[in-house]
Amino acid sequence: MIEIPSKLEGKTFLLNVLEQELKPLGYVIGGNWDYDHGSFDYKMADDVGYQFLRIPFIAIDGQLDSYGATVELKRPYVLCHKYQRGLDDNVHIGNINASFNQFSEPEDPDATVPDQYVAMAKTLVKDLEERLLR
């Protein structure tokens, strides 16, 4: 994980406004959200694992699943998840189990981020600053 300092840190927005701005650009709300925190993730590549730019946020007024929630942005960072090639060796055979356990486990969930993706993330953050802080 590599942090990207940003002018967005500490800024507050209505969550639905952020969604309207960021989703058309390819950002999605990451699957790691809870009622009081979450992140917008941008998948930059998947050639050496998955490289993501993550924009974390916390709820400061309301819960994330309610309309009108206000969030505060935290420091963006880049992360890389490196996956094994092929199917998971630990999959248990069986119709039900196989349908849920068919994907490989991470080889390294916090792999080194190649320099090119750090540079790309810095550009993406700068673009977000210009778009959201106009």
mmCIF file of N, CA and C in Angstrom:
data_model
loop_
_atom_site.group_PDB
_atom_site.id
_atom_site.type_symbol
_atom_site.label_atom_id
_atom_site.label_comp_id
_atom_site.label_asym_id
_atom_site.label_seq_id
_atom_site.Cartn_x
_atom_site.Cartn_y
_atom_site.Cartn_z
ATOM 1 N N MET A 1 0.852 -1.173 0.000
ATOM 2 C CA MET A 1 0.000 0.000 0.000
ATOM 3 C C MET A 1 0.898 1.237 0.000
ATOM 4 N N ILE A 2 0.560 2.175 -0.875
ATOM 5 C CA ILE A 2 1.304 3.437 -0.956
ATOM 6 C C ILE A 2 0.311 4.582 -0.865
ATOM 7 N N GLU A 3 0.489 5.429 0.145
ATOM 8 C CA GLU A 3 -0.394 6.573 0.332
ATOM 9 C C GLU A 3 -0.058 7.674 -0.674
ATOM 10 N N ILE A 4 -1.113 8.393 -1.095
ATOM 11 C CA ILE A 4 -0.981 9.507 -2.027
ATOM 12 C C ILE A 4 -1.549 10.751 -1.331
ATOM 13 N N PRO A 5 -0.694 11.638 -0.809
ATOM 14 C CA PRO A 5 -1.206 12.856 -0.166
ATOM 15 C C PRO A 5 -2.091 13.636 -1.147
ATOM 16 N N SER A 6 -3.160 14.242 -0.607
ATOM 17 C CA SER A 6 -4.127 14.904 -1.473
ATOM 18 C C SER A 6 -4.813 16.063 -0.767
ATOM 19 N N LYS A 7 -5.218 17.043 -1.567
ATOM 20 C CA LYS A 7 -6.024 18.158 -1.070
ATOM 21 C C LYS A 7 -7.441 17.704 -0.704
ATOM 22 N N LEU A 8 -7.801 16.491 -1.101
ATOM 23 C CA LEU A 8 -9.139 15.961 -0.808
ATOM 24 C C LEU A 8 -9.285 15.512 0.645
ATOM 25 N N GLU A 9 -8.162 15.230 1.296
ATOM 26 C CA GLU A 9 -8.196 14.760 2.684
ATOM 27 C C GLU A 9 -8.910 15.761 3.575
ATOM 28 N N GLY A 10 -9.865 15.251 4.337
ATOM 29 C CA GLY A 10 -10.589 16.092 5.282
ATOM 30 C C GLY A 10 -11.766 16.847 4.681
ATOM 31 N N LYS A 11 -11.935 16.799 3.370
ATOM 32 C CA LYS A 11 -13.066 17.477 2.718
ATOM 33 C C LYS A 11 -14.323 16.643 2.898
ATOM 34 N N THR A 12 -15.456 17.325 3.051
ATOM 35 C CA THR A 12 -16.729 16.631 3.243
ATOM 36 C C THR A 12 -17.635 16.813 2.026
ATOM 37 N N PHE A 13 -18.404 15.762 1.754
ATOM 38 C CA PHE A 13 -19.319 15.741 0.617
ATOM 39 C C PHE A 13 -20.535 14.909 0.984
ATOM 40 N N LEU A 14 -21.641 15.176 0.324
ATOM 41 C CA LEU A 14 -22.769 14.251 0.381
ATOM 42 C C LEU A 14 -22.361 13.001 -0.395
ATOM 43 N N LEU A 15 -22.601 11.838 0.182
ATOM 44 C CA LEU A 15 -22.179 10.596 -0.465
ATOM 45 C C LEU A 15 -22.822 10.436 -1.837
ATOM 46 N N ASN A 16 -24.104 10.789 -1.957
ATOM 47 C CA ASN A 16 -24.768 10.611 -3.254
ATOM 48 C C ASN A 16 -24.176 11.543 -4.312
ATOM 49 N N VAL A 17 -23.683 12.715 -3.922
ATOM 50 C CA VAL A 17 -23.026 13.623 -4.878
ATOM 51 C C VAL A 17 -21.700 13.010 -5.339
ATOM 52 N N LEU A 18 -20.945 12.444 -4.403
ATOM 53 C CA LEU A 18 -19.690 11.769 -4.783
ATOM 54 C C LEU A 18 -19.964 10.620 -5.739
ATOM 55 N N GLU A 19 -20.995 9.849 -5.455
ATOM 56 C CA GLU A 19 -21.336 8.737 -6.346
ATOM 57 C C GLU A 19 -21.657 9.236 -7.753
ATOM 58 N N GLN A 20 -22.427 10.318 -7.851
ATOM 59 C CA GLN A 20 -22.790 10.874 -9.163
ATOM 60 C C GLN A 20 -21.557 11.363 -9.918
ATOM 61 N N GLU A 21 -20.580 11.881 -9.194
ATOM 62 C CA GLU A 21 -19.354 12.390 -9.825
ATOM 63 C C GLU A 21 -18.384 11.269 -10.192
ATOM 64 N N LEU A 22 -18.238 10.275 -9.318
ATOM 65 C CA LEU A 22 -17.172 9.292 -9.476
ATOM 66 C C LEU A 22 -17.546 8.049 -10.265
ATOM 67 N N LYS A 23 -18.775 7.591 -10.151
ATOM 68 C CA LYS A 23 -19.159 6.360 -10.852
ATOM 69 C C LYS A 23 -18.995 6.460 -12.378
ATOM 70 N N PRO A 24 -19.373 7.588 -13.008
ATOM 71 C CA PRO A 24 -19.157 7.680 -14.454
ATOM 72 C C PRO A 24 -17.670 7.623 -14.852
ATOM 73 N N LEU A 25 -16.784 7.900 -13.911
ATOM 74 C CA LEU A 25 -15.349 7.855 -14.173
ATOM 75 C C LEU A 25 -14.763 6.461 -13.984
ATOM 76 N N GLY A 26 -15.570 5.518 -13.494
ATOM 77 C CA GLY A 26 -15.101 4.159 -13.304
ATOM 78 C C GLY A 26 -14.870 3.762 -11.859
ATOM 79 N N TYR A 27 -15.172 4.635 -10.917
ATOM 80 C CA TYR A 27 -15.028 4.315 -9.499
ATOM 81 C C TYR A 27 -16.260 3.547 -9.024
ATOM 82 N N VAL A 28 -16.018 2.623 -8.112
ATOM 83 C CA VAL A 28 -17.106 1.867 -7.497
ATOM 84 C C VAL A 28 -16.928 1.917 -5.981
ATOM 85 N N ILE A 29 -18.025 1.783 -5.265
ATOM 86 C CA ILE A 29 -17.891 1.687 -3.814
ATOM 87 C C ILE A 29 -17.380 0.292 -3.512
ATOM 88 N N GLY A 30 -16.225 0.239 -2.849
ATOM 89 C CA GLY A 30 -15.566 -1.028 -2.556
ATOM 90 C C GLY A 30 -16.413 -1.918 -1.667
ATOM 91 N N GLY A 31 -16.208 -3.196 -1.767
ATOM 92 C CA GLY A 31 -16.973 -4.169 -1.006
ATOM 93 C C GLY A 31 -16.662 -4.179 0.477
ATOM 94 N N ASN A 32 -15.706 -3.363 0.901
ATOM 95 C CA ASN A 32 -15.313 -3.354 2.308
ATOM 96 C C ASN A 32 -16.042 -2.278 3.110
ATOM 97 N N TRP A 33 -17.163 -1.768 2.621
ATOM 98 C CA TRP A 33 -17.852 -0.684 3.322
ATOM 99 C C TRP A 33 -18.634 -1.236 4.514
ATOM 100 N N ASP A 34 -18.898 -0.344 5.438
ATOM 101 C CA ASP A 34 -19.723 -0.631 6.603
ATOM 102 C C ASP A 34 -20.629 0.580 6.769
ATOM 103 N N TYR A 35 -21.413 0.648 7.811
ATOM 104 C CA TYR A 35 -22.338 1.768 7.979
ATOM 105 C C TYR A 35 -21.636 3.087 8.268
ATOM 106 N N ASP A 36 -20.388 3.022 8.751
ATOM 107 C CA ASP A 36 -19.697 4.255 9.129
ATOM 108 C C ASP A 36 -18.442 4.545 8.319
ATOM 109 N N HIS A 37 -18.053 3.657 7.413
ATOM 110 C CA HIS A 37 -16.873 3.906 6.585
ATOM 111 C C HIS A 37 -16.939 3.068 5.304
ATOM 112 N N GLY A 38 -16.146 3.492 4.335
ATOM 113 C CA GLY A 38 -16.091 2.779 3.065
ATOM 114 C C GLY A 38 -15.016 3.389 2.184
ATOM 115 N N SER A 39 -15.072 3.072 0.906
ATOM 116 C CA SER A 39 -14.097 3.631 -0.034
ATOM 117 C C SER A 39 -14.643 3.567 -1.453
ATOM 118 N N PHE A 40 -14.121 4.470 -2.265
ATOM 119 C CA PHE A 40 -14.314 4.388 -3.701
ATOM 120 C C PHE A 40 -13.057 3.748 -4.258
ATOM 121 N N ASP A 41 -13.220 2.735 -5.095
ATOM 122 C CA ASP A 41 -12.089 2.040 -5.687
ATOM 123 C C ASP A 41 -12.088 2.238 -7.193
ATOM 124 N N TYR A 42 -10.887 2.438 -7.734
ATOM 125 C CA TYR A 42 -10.697 2.542 -9.173
ATOM 126 C C TYR A 42 -9.685 1.472 -9.570
ATOM 127 N N LYS A 43 -10.112 0.525 -10.378
ATOM 128 C CA LYS A 43 -9.224 -0.550 -10.828
ATOM 129 C C LYS A 43 -8.367 -0.028 -11.974
ATOM 130 N N MET A 44 -7.067 0.114 -11.705
ATOM 131 C CA MET A 44 -6.149 0.650 -12.715
ATOM 132 C C MET A 44 -5.670 -0.420 -13.677
ATOM 133 N N ALA A 45 -5.469 -1.641 -13.182
ATOM 134 C CA ALA A 45 -4.968 -2.718 -14.046
ATOM 135 C C ALA A 45 -5.116 -4.054 -13.339
ATOM 136 N N ASP A 46 -4.918 -5.117 -14.111
ATOM 137 C CA ASP A 46 -4.925 -6.451 -13.520
ATOM 138 C C ASP A 46 -3.881 -7.355 -14.173
ATOM 139 N N ASP A 47 -2.750 -6.758 -14.568
ATOM 140 C CA ASP A 47 -1.715 -7.537 -15.245
ATOM 141 C C ASP A 47 -0.698 -8.187 -14.304
ATOM 142 N N VAL A 48 -0.400 -7.578 -13.184
ATOM 143 C CA VAL A 48 0.552 -8.126 -12.212
ATOM 144 C C VAL A 48 -0.188 -8.302 -10.893
ATOM 145 N N GLY A 49 -1.418 -8.714 -10.968
ATOM 146 C CA GLY A 49 -2.326 -8.685 -9.833
ATOM 147 C C GLY A 49 -3.319 -7.571 -10.120
ATOM 148 N N TYR A 50 -4.058 -7.170 -9.112
ATOM 149 C CA TYR A 50 -5.017 -6.088 -9.290
ATOM 150 C C TYR A 50 -4.472 -4.839 -8.619
ATOM 151 N N GLN A 51 -4.358 -3.757 -9.374
ATOM 152 C CA GLN A 51 -3.901 -2.480 -8.836
ATOM 153 C C GLN A 51 -5.105 -1.551 -8.726
ATOM 154 N N PHE A 52 -5.335 -1.050 -7.513
ATOM 155 C CA PHE A 52 -6.457 -0.174 -7.244
ATOM 156 C C PHE A 52 -5.993 1.141 -6.657
ATOM 157 N N LEU A 53 -6.673 2.209 -7.037
ATOM 158 C CA LEU A 53 -6.597 3.460 -6.307
ATOM 159 C C LEU A 53 -7.808 3.442 -5.387
ATOM 160 N N ARG A 54 -7.573 3.621 -4.104
ATOM 161 C CA ARG A 54 -8.658 3.600 -3.126
ATOM 162 C C ARG A 54 -8.780 4.976 -2.486
ATOM 163 N N ILE A 55 -10.017 5.500 -2.468
ATOM 164 C CA ILE A 55 -10.333 6.775 -1.821
ATOM 165 C C ILE A 55 -11.215 6.442 -0.617
ATOM 166 N N PRO A 56 -10.615 6.328 0.585
ATOM 167 C CA PRO A 56 -11.411 5.976 1.762
ATOM 168 C C PRO A 56 -12.214 7.161 2.290
ATOM 169 N N PHE A 57 -13.309 6.849 2.971
ATOM 170 C CA PHE A 57 -14.130 7.896 3.582
ATOM 171 C C PHE A 57 -14.791 7.359 4.843
ATOM 172 N N ILE A 58 -15.181 8.295 5.712
ATOM 173 C CA ILE A 58 -15.927 7.940 6.915
ATOM 174 C C ILE A 58 -17.211 8.762 6.942
ATOM 175 N N ALA A 59 -18.250 8.196 7.510
ATOM 176 C CA ALA A 59 -19.514 8.914 7.663
ATOM 177 C C ALA A 59 -19.370 9.898 8.824
ATOM 178 N N ILE A 60 -19.762 11.148 8.574
ATOM 179 C CA ILE A 60 -19.730 12.121 9.665
ATOM 180 C C ILE A 60 -21.139 12.601 10.009
ATOM 181 N N ASP A 61 -22.104 12.315 9.134
ATOM 182 C CA ASP A 61 -23.502 12.641 9.410
ATOM 183 C C ASP A 61 -24.365 11.620 8.687
ATOM 184 N N GLY A 62 -25.036 10.778 9.453
ATOM 185 C CA GLY A 62 -25.871 9.732 8.879
ATOM 186 C C GLY A 62 -25.074 8.455 8.665
ATOM 187 N N GLN A 63 -25.783 7.430 8.222
ATOM 188 C CA GLN A 63 -25.156 6.153 7.911
ATOM 189 C C GLN A 63 -25.069 6.013 6.399
ATOM 190 N N LEU A 64 -24.083 5.262 5.940
ATOM 191 C CA LEU A 64 -23.831 5.165 4.505
ATOM 192 C C LEU A 64 -24.990 4.590 3.713
ATOM 193 N N ASP A 65 -25.847 3.825 4.356
ATOM 194 C CA ASP A 65 -26.966 3.232 3.628
ATOM 195 C C ASP A 65 -28.206 4.116 3.641
ATOM 196 N N SER A 66 -28.086 5.335 4.156
ATOM 197 C CA SER A 66 -29.234 6.243 4.188
ATOM 198 C C SER A 66 -28.998 7.445 3.276
ATOM 199 N N TYR A 67 -30.075 7.933 2.667
ATOM 200 C CA TYR A 67 -29.975 9.079 1.771
ATOM 201 C C TYR A 67 -29.551 10.311 2.566
ATOM 202 N N GLY A 68 -28.659 11.105 2.001
ATOM 203 C CA GLY A 68 -28.230 12.340 2.639
ATOM 204 C C GLY A 68 -27.039 12.184 3.561
ATOM 205 N N ALA A 69 -26.415 11.010 3.565
ATOM 206 C CA ALA A 69 -25.231 10.808 4.406
ATOM 207 C C ALA A 69 -24.103 11.718 3.938
ATOM 208 N N THR A 70 -23.426 12.323 4.898
ATOM 209 C CA THR A 70 -22.258 13.165 4.605
ATOM 210 C C THR A 70 -21.014 12.387 5.002
ATOM 211 N N VAL A 71 -19.998 12.422 4.129
ATOM 212 C CA VAL A 71 -18.764 11.687 4.386
ATOM 213 C C VAL A 71 -17.563 12.625 4.334
ATOM 214 N N GLU A 72 -16.523 12.220 5.027
ATOM 215 C CA GLU A 72 -15.245 12.934 4.996
ATOM 216 C C GLU A 72 -14.231 12.035 4.300
ATOM 217 N N LEU A 73 -13.542 12.594 3.314
ATOM 218 C CA LEU A 73 -12.541 11.820 2.591
ATOM 219 C C LEU A 73 -11.256 11.728 3.401
ATOM 220 N N LYS A 74 -10.614 10.589 3.304
ATOM 221 C CA LYS A 74 -9.334 10.331 3.959
ATOM 222 C C LYS A 74 -8.241 10.249 2.896
ATOM 223 N N ARG A 75 -7.014 9.962 3.305
ATOM 224 C CA ARG A 75 -5.879 9.937 2.372
ATOM 225 C C ARG A 75 -6.013 8.784 1.376
ATOM 226 N N PRO A 76 -5.985 9.086 0.075
ATOM 227 C CA PRO A 76 -6.023 8.043 -0.955
ATOM 228 C C PRO A 76 -4.765 7.172 -0.887
ATOM 229 N N TYR A 77 -4.891 5.952 -1.384
ATOM 230 C CA TYR A 77 -3.724 5.080 -1.471
ATOM 231 C C TYR A 77 -3.891 4.080 -2.604
ATOM 232 N N VAL A 78 -2.764 3.518 -2.994
ATOM 233 C CA VAL A 78 -2.716 2.514 -4.053
ATOM 234 C C VAL A 78 -2.440 1.173 -3.401
ATOM 235 N N LEU A 79 -3.120 0.150 -3.855
ATOM 236 C CA LEU A 79 -2.830 -1.183 -3.346
ATOM 237 C C LEU A 79 -2.811 -2.169 -4.490
ATOM 238 N N CYS A 80 -2.101 -3.247 -4.249
ATOM 239 C CA CYS A 80 -1.960 -4.299 -5.249
ATOM 240 C C CYS A 80 -2.241 -5.638 -4.587
ATOM 241 N N HIS A 81 -3.146 -6.401 -5.187
ATOM 242 C CA HIS A 81 -3.416 -7.767 -4.736
ATOM 243 C C HIS A 81 -2.904 -8.699 -5.819
ATOM 244 N N LYS A 82 -1.925 -9.510 -5.487
ATOM 245 C CA LYS A 82 -1.363 -10.460 -6.447
ATOM 246 C C LYS A 82 -2.022 -11.817 -6.215
ATOM 247 N N TYR A 83 -2.596 -12.398 -7.276
ATOM 248 C CA TYR A 83 -3.303 -13.669 -7.175
ATOM 249 C C TYR A 83 -2.523 -14.791 -7.826
ATOM 250 N N GLN A 84 -2.742 -15.992 -7.315
ATOM 251 C CA GLN A 84 -2.130 -17.181 -7.888
ATOM 252 C C GLN A 84 -2.743 -17.441 -9.254
ATOM 253 N N ARG A 85 -1.975 -18.023 -10.112
ATOM 254 C CA ARG A 85 -2.512 -18.430 -11.408
ATOM 255 C C ARG A 85 -3.302 -19.715 -11.223
ATOM 256 N N GLY A 86 -4.411 -19.866 -11.933
ATOM 257 C CA GLY A 86 -5.192 -21.093 -11.870
ATOM 258 C C GLY A 86 -6.154 -21.113 -10.711
ATOM 259 N N LEU A 87 -6.780 -22.243 -10.522
ATOM 260 C CA LEU A 87 -7.770 -22.382 -9.464
ATOM 261 C C LEU A 87 -7.109 -22.654 -8.124
ATOM 262 N N ASP A 88 -7.831 -22.400 -7.086
ATOM 263 C CA ASP A 88 -7.358 -22.598 -5.719
ATOM 264 C C ASP A 88 -7.132 -24.084 -5.459
ATOM 265 N N ASP A 89 -5.950 -24.416 -4.913
ATOM 266 C CA ASP A 89 -5.632 -25.803 -4.594
ATOM 267 C C ASP A 89 -6.430 -26.325 -3.404
ATOM 268 N N ASN A 90 -6.984 -25.438 -2.598
ATOM 269 C CA ASN A 90 -7.684 -25.841 -1.389
ATOM 270 C C ASN A 90 -9.192 -25.941 -1.569
ATOM 271 N N VAL A 91 -9.658 -25.959 -2.797
ATOM 272 C CA VAL A 91 -11.095 -26.058 -3.046
ATOM 273 C C VAL A 91 -11.555 -27.463 -2.699
ATOM 274 N N HIS A 92 -12.629 -27.541 -1.952
ATOM 275 C CA HIS A 92 -13.205 -28.834 -1.596
ATOM 276 C C HIS A 92 -14.214 -29.226 -2.666
ATOM 277 N N ILE A 93 -14.138 -30.446 -3.099
ATOM 278 C CA ILE A 93 -15.014 -30.924 -4.161
ATOM 279 C C ILE A 93 -16.426 -31.111 -3.619
ATOM 280 N N GLY A 94 -17.390 -30.787 -4.444
ATOM 281 C CA GLY A 94 -18.798 -30.905 -4.077
ATOM 282 C C GLY A 94 -19.553 -29.813 -4.809
ATOM 283 N N ASN A 95 -20.782 -30.109 -5.198
ATOM 284 C CA ASN A 95 -21.536 -29.167 -6.008
ATOM 285 C C ASN A 95 -21.709 -27.812 -5.340
ATOM 286 N N ILE A 96 -22.120 -27.792 -4.092
ATOM 287 C CA ILE A 96 -22.373 -26.521 -3.415
ATOM 288 C C ILE A 96 -21.064 -25.825 -3.110
ATOM 289 N N ASN A 97 -20.116 -26.548 -2.531
ATOM 290 C CA ASN A 97 -18.839 -25.944 -2.164
ATOM 291 C C ASN A 97 -18.083 -25.428 -3.389
ATOM 292 N N ALA A 98 -18.073 -26.185 -4.445
ATOM 293 C CA ALA A 98 -17.333 -25.784 -5.638
ATOM 294 C C ALA A 98 -17.872 -24.503 -6.232
ATOM 295 N N SER A 99 -19.170 -24.276 -6.120
ATOM 296 C CA SER A 99 -19.744 -23.063 -6.695
ATOM 297 C C SER A 99 -19.307 -21.805 -5.939
ATOM 298 N N PHE A 100 -18.921 -21.962 -4.670
ATOM 299 C CA PHE A 100 -18.486 -20.805 -3.884
ATOM 300 C C PHE A 100 -16.971 -20.673 -3.819
ATOM 301 N N ASN A 101 -16.225 -21.750 -3.990
ATOM 302 C CA ASN A 101 -14.790 -21.746 -3.764
ATOM 303 C C ASN A 101 -13.990 -21.989 -5.035
ATOM 304 N N GLN A 102 -14.421 -21.440 -6.153
ATOM 305 C CA GLN A 102 -13.762 -21.738 -7.407
ATOM 306 C C GLN A 102 -12.615 -20.802 -7.740
ATOM 307 N N PHE A 103 -12.446 -19.718 -7.005
ATOM 308 C CA PHE A 103 -11.435 -18.735 -7.344
ATOM 309 C C PHE A 103 -10.203 -18.899 -6.468
ATOM 310 N N SER A 104 -9.048 -18.508 -7.003
ATOM 311 C CA SER A 104 -7.814 -18.661 -6.251
ATOM 312 C C SER A 104 -7.720 -17.660 -5.117
ATOM 313 N N GLU A 105 -7.047 -18.070 -4.056
ATOM 314 C CA GLU A 105 -6.821 -17.194 -2.919
ATOM 315 C C GLU A 105 -5.683 -16.242 -3.256
ATOM 316 N N PRO A 106 -5.626 -15.072 -2.606
ATOM 317 C CA PRO A 106 -4.529 -14.142 -2.888
ATOM 318 C C PRO A 106 -3.184 -14.774 -2.544
ATOM 319 N N GLU A 107 -2.235 -14.637 -3.441
ATOM 320 C CA GLU A 107 -0.868 -15.064 -3.168
ATOM 321 C C GLU A 107 -0.218 -14.036 -2.252
ATOM 322 N N ASP A 108 -0.528 -12.763 -2.514
ATOM 323 C CA ASP A 108 0.004 -11.666 -1.705
ATOM 324 C C ASP A 108 -1.013 -10.530 -1.731
ATOM 325 N N PRO A 109 -1.836 -10.382 -0.659
ATOM 326 C CA PRO A 109 -2.874 -9.349 -0.653
ATOM 327 C C PRO A 109 -2.328 -7.926 -0.510
ATOM 328 N N ASP A 110 -1.030 -7.781 -0.201
ATOM 329 C CA ASP A 110 -0.419 -6.457 -0.095
ATOM 330 C C ASP A 110 0.892 -6.457 -0.871
ATOM 331 N N ALA A 111 0.797 -6.803 -2.157
ATOM 332 C CA ALA A 111 1.972 -6.907 -3.013
ATOM 333 C C ALA A 111 2.567 -5.526 -3.295
ATOM 334 N N THR A 112 3.812 -5.531 -3.732
ATOM 335 C CA THR A 112 4.482 -4.294 -4.103
ATOM 336 C C THR A 112 3.781 -3.683 -5.308
ATOM 337 N N VAL A 113 3.568 -2.379 -5.251
ATOM 338 C CA VAL A 113 2.897 -1.677 -6.343
ATOM 339 C C VAL A 113 3.951 -1.208 -7.340
ATOM 340 N N PRO A 114 3.861 -1.631 -8.603
ATOM 341 C CA PRO A 114 4.808 -1.154 -9.608
ATOM 342 C C PRO A 114 4.753 0.372 -9.747
ATOM 343 N N ASP A 115 5.906 0.978 -9.992
ATOM 344 C CA ASP A 115 6.031 2.440 -10.075
ATOM 345 C C ASP A 115 5.054 3.077 -11.056
ATOM 346 N N GLN A 116 4.801 2.416 -12.176
ATOM 347 C CA GLN A 116 3.917 3.001 -13.180
ATOM 348 C C GLN A 116 2.510 3.229 -12.624
ATOM 349 N N TYR A 117 2.071 2.362 -11.690
ATOM 350 C CA TYR A 117 0.736 2.521 -11.126
ATOM 351 C C TYR A 117 0.695 3.567 -10.020
ATOM 352 N N VAL A 118 1.823 3.785 -9.371
ATOM 353 C CA VAL A 118 1.905 4.880 -8.404
ATOM 354 C C VAL A 118 1.776 6.202 -9.152
ATOM 355 N N ALA A 119 2.486 6.325 -10.262
ATOM 356 C CA ALA A 119 2.399 7.543 -11.083
ATOM 357 C C ALA A 119 0.982 7.733 -11.614
ATOM 358 N N MET A 120 0.365 6.654 -12.065
ATOM 359 C CA MET A 120 -1.005 6.728 -12.578
ATOM 360 C C MET A 120 -1.957 7.178 -11.469
ATOM 361 N N ALA A 121 -1.780 6.637 -10.263
ATOM 362 C CA ALA A 121 -2.643 6.998 -9.137
ATOM 363 C C ALA A 121 -2.495 8.476 -8.794
ATOM 364 N N LYS A 122 -1.281 8.994 -8.838
ATOM 365 C CA LYS A 122 -1.061 10.414 -8.544
ATOM 366 C C LYS A 122 -1.803 11.286 -9.558
ATOM 367 N N THR A 123 -1.787 10.885 -10.817
ATOM 368 C CA THR A 123 -2.516 11.626 -11.858
ATOM 369 C C THR A 123 -4.018 11.540 -11.619
ATOM 370 N N LEU A 124 -4.508 10.360 -11.272
ATOM 371 C CA LEU A 124 -5.936 10.191 -11.000
ATOM 372 C C LEU A 124 -6.378 11.040 -9.812
ATOM 373 N N VAL A 125 -5.564 11.099 -8.760
ATOM 374 C CA VAL A 125 -5.897 11.906 -7.593
ATOM 375 C C VAL A 125 -5.924 13.383 -7.961
ATOM 376 N N LYS A 126 -4.957 13.820 -8.753
ATOM 377 C CA LYS A 126 -4.931 15.221 -9.196
ATOM 378 C C LYS A 126 -6.191 15.546 -10.005
ATOM 379 N N ASP A 127 -6.596 14.637 -10.880
ATOM 380 C CA ASP A 127 -7.825 14.826 -11.657
ATOM 381 C C ASP A 127 -9.050 14.924 -10.746
ATOM 382 N N LEU A 128 -9.090 14.077 -9.708
ATOM 383 C CA LEU A 128 -10.207 14.130 -8.761
ATOM 384 C C LEU A 128 -10.223 15.452 -8.004
ATOM 385 N N GLU A 129 -9.048 15.936 -7.605
ATOM 386 C CA GLU A 129 -8.960 17.216 -6.910
ATOM 387 C C GLU A 129 -9.557 18.330 -7.784
ATOM 388 N N GLU A 130 -9.164 18.354 -9.048
ATOM 389 C CA GLU A 130 -9.672 19.380 -9.960
ATOM 390 C C GLU A 130 -11.172 19.250 -10.149
ATOM 391 N N ARG A 131 -11.660 18.051 -10.225
ATOM 392 C CA ARG A 131 -13.094 17.832 -10.453
ATOM 393 C C ARG A 131 -13.931 18.146 -9.215
ATOM 394 N N LEU A 132 -13.472 17.719 -8.034
ATOM 395 C CA LEU A 132 -14.280 17.848 -6.829
ATOM 396 C C LEU A 132 -14.075 19.160 -6.075
ATOM 397 N N LEU A 133 -12.954 19.824 -6.287
ATOM 398 C CA LEU A 133 -12.653 21.043 -5.546
ATOM 399 C C LEU A 133 -12.772 22.286 -6.397
ATOM 400 N N ARG A 134 -13.473 22.224 -7.488
ATOM 401 C CA ARG A 134 -13.625 23.388 -8.397
ATOM 402 C C ARG A 134 -14.427 24.487 -7.776
#
